[in-house]
XYZ file of C-alpha atoms in Angstrom:
90
model
C -0.062 -0.036 0.001
C 1.681 3.267 -1.069
C 2.190 6.115 1.544
C -0.232 9.068 1.116
C 1.623 12.344 0.965
C 1.119 15.174 3.659
C -0.372 17.372 0.942
C -3.092 14.863 -0.087
C -4.073 14.523 3.669
C -4.309 18.243 4.006
C -6.542 18.510 0.912
C -8.637 15.930 2.388
C -8.923 17.568 5.652
C -9.801 20.707 3.853
C -12.559 19.092 1.994
C -13.847 17.417 5.056
C -13.934 20.785 6.904
C -15.702 22.505 4.206
C -18.339 19.828 4.008
C -18.880 19.775 7.691
C -19.152 23.499 7.884
C -21.629 23.675 5.019
C -23.730 20.983 6.644
C -23.696 22.834 9.856
C -24.774 26.084 8.213
C -27.530 24.272 6.343
C -28.893 22.734 9.546
C -28.749 25.950 11.314
C -30.825 27.564 8.517
C -33.346 24.632 8.853
C -33.736 25.431 12.366
C -34.274 29.043 11.730
C -37.025 28.033 9.192
C -38.630 25.941 11.969
C -38.563 29.029 14.327
C -40.073 31.214 11.718
C -42.778 28.629 10.968
C -43.780 28.804 14.735
C -44.413 32.630 14.441
C -48.144 33.650 14.530
C -50.176 36.737 14.722
C -50.174 36.616 18.608
C -46.372 35.980 18.659
C -44.938 37.917 15.682
C -41.471 37.574 16.624
C -38.882 40.486 17.038
C -40.254 43.856 16.240
C -37.030 45.098 14.294
C -37.252 42.292 11.670
C -40.213 40.905 9.636
C -40.814 37.194 9.243
C -40.191 37.655 5.381
C -36.831 39.255 5.982
C -35.861 36.564 8.431
C -36.988 33.806 5.912
C -34.963 35.426 3.205
C -31.930 35.535 5.485
C -32.275 31.876 6.445
C -32.798 30.932 2.768
C -29.520 32.722 1.865
C -27.762 30.816 4.765
C -29.074 27.540 3.425
C -27.845 28.381 -0.019
C -24.462 29.292 1.343
C -24.369 25.964 3.197
C -25.246 24.075 0.122
C -22.658 25.804 -1.894
C -19.869 24.981 0.771
C -20.874 21.357 0.527
C -20.460 21.429 -3.262
C -17.041 23.146 -2.927
C -16.003 20.574 -0.522
C -16.892 17.913 -2.905
C -14.971 19.697 -5.699
C -12.043 19.961 -3.562
C -12.027 16.212 -2.660
C -12.535 15.149 -6.240
C -9.752 17.235 -7.576
C -7.468 16.023 -4.891
C -8.357 12.465 -5.766
C -7.692 13.130 -9.328
C -4.246 14.701 -8.550
C -3.344 11.530 -6.343
C -4.490 9.164 -9.010
C -2.565 11.228 -11.780
C 0.705 11.244 -9.622
C 0.370 7.558 -8.902
C 0.303 6.674 -12.647
C 3.329 8.891 -13.645
C 6.773 7.251 -12.744
């Protein structure tokens, strides 16, 4: 079994961190959506921000989380391709 270089391990670690951060942001946005869904006429939420603005902010956070997960996957795939390419060349 060939040894894996330190650079390849760091690329994998960066991809893992990016994916984990993206998932955490996405889950946080989903919990905000749950809080917004519980608002009613009697309990309208904070007076300085409307529910629509809060939902837009949560939506943008969710999109950012998804983009971070995609970026982590791209980093992982390019790292794997680089390792495979380096393994083939003598």
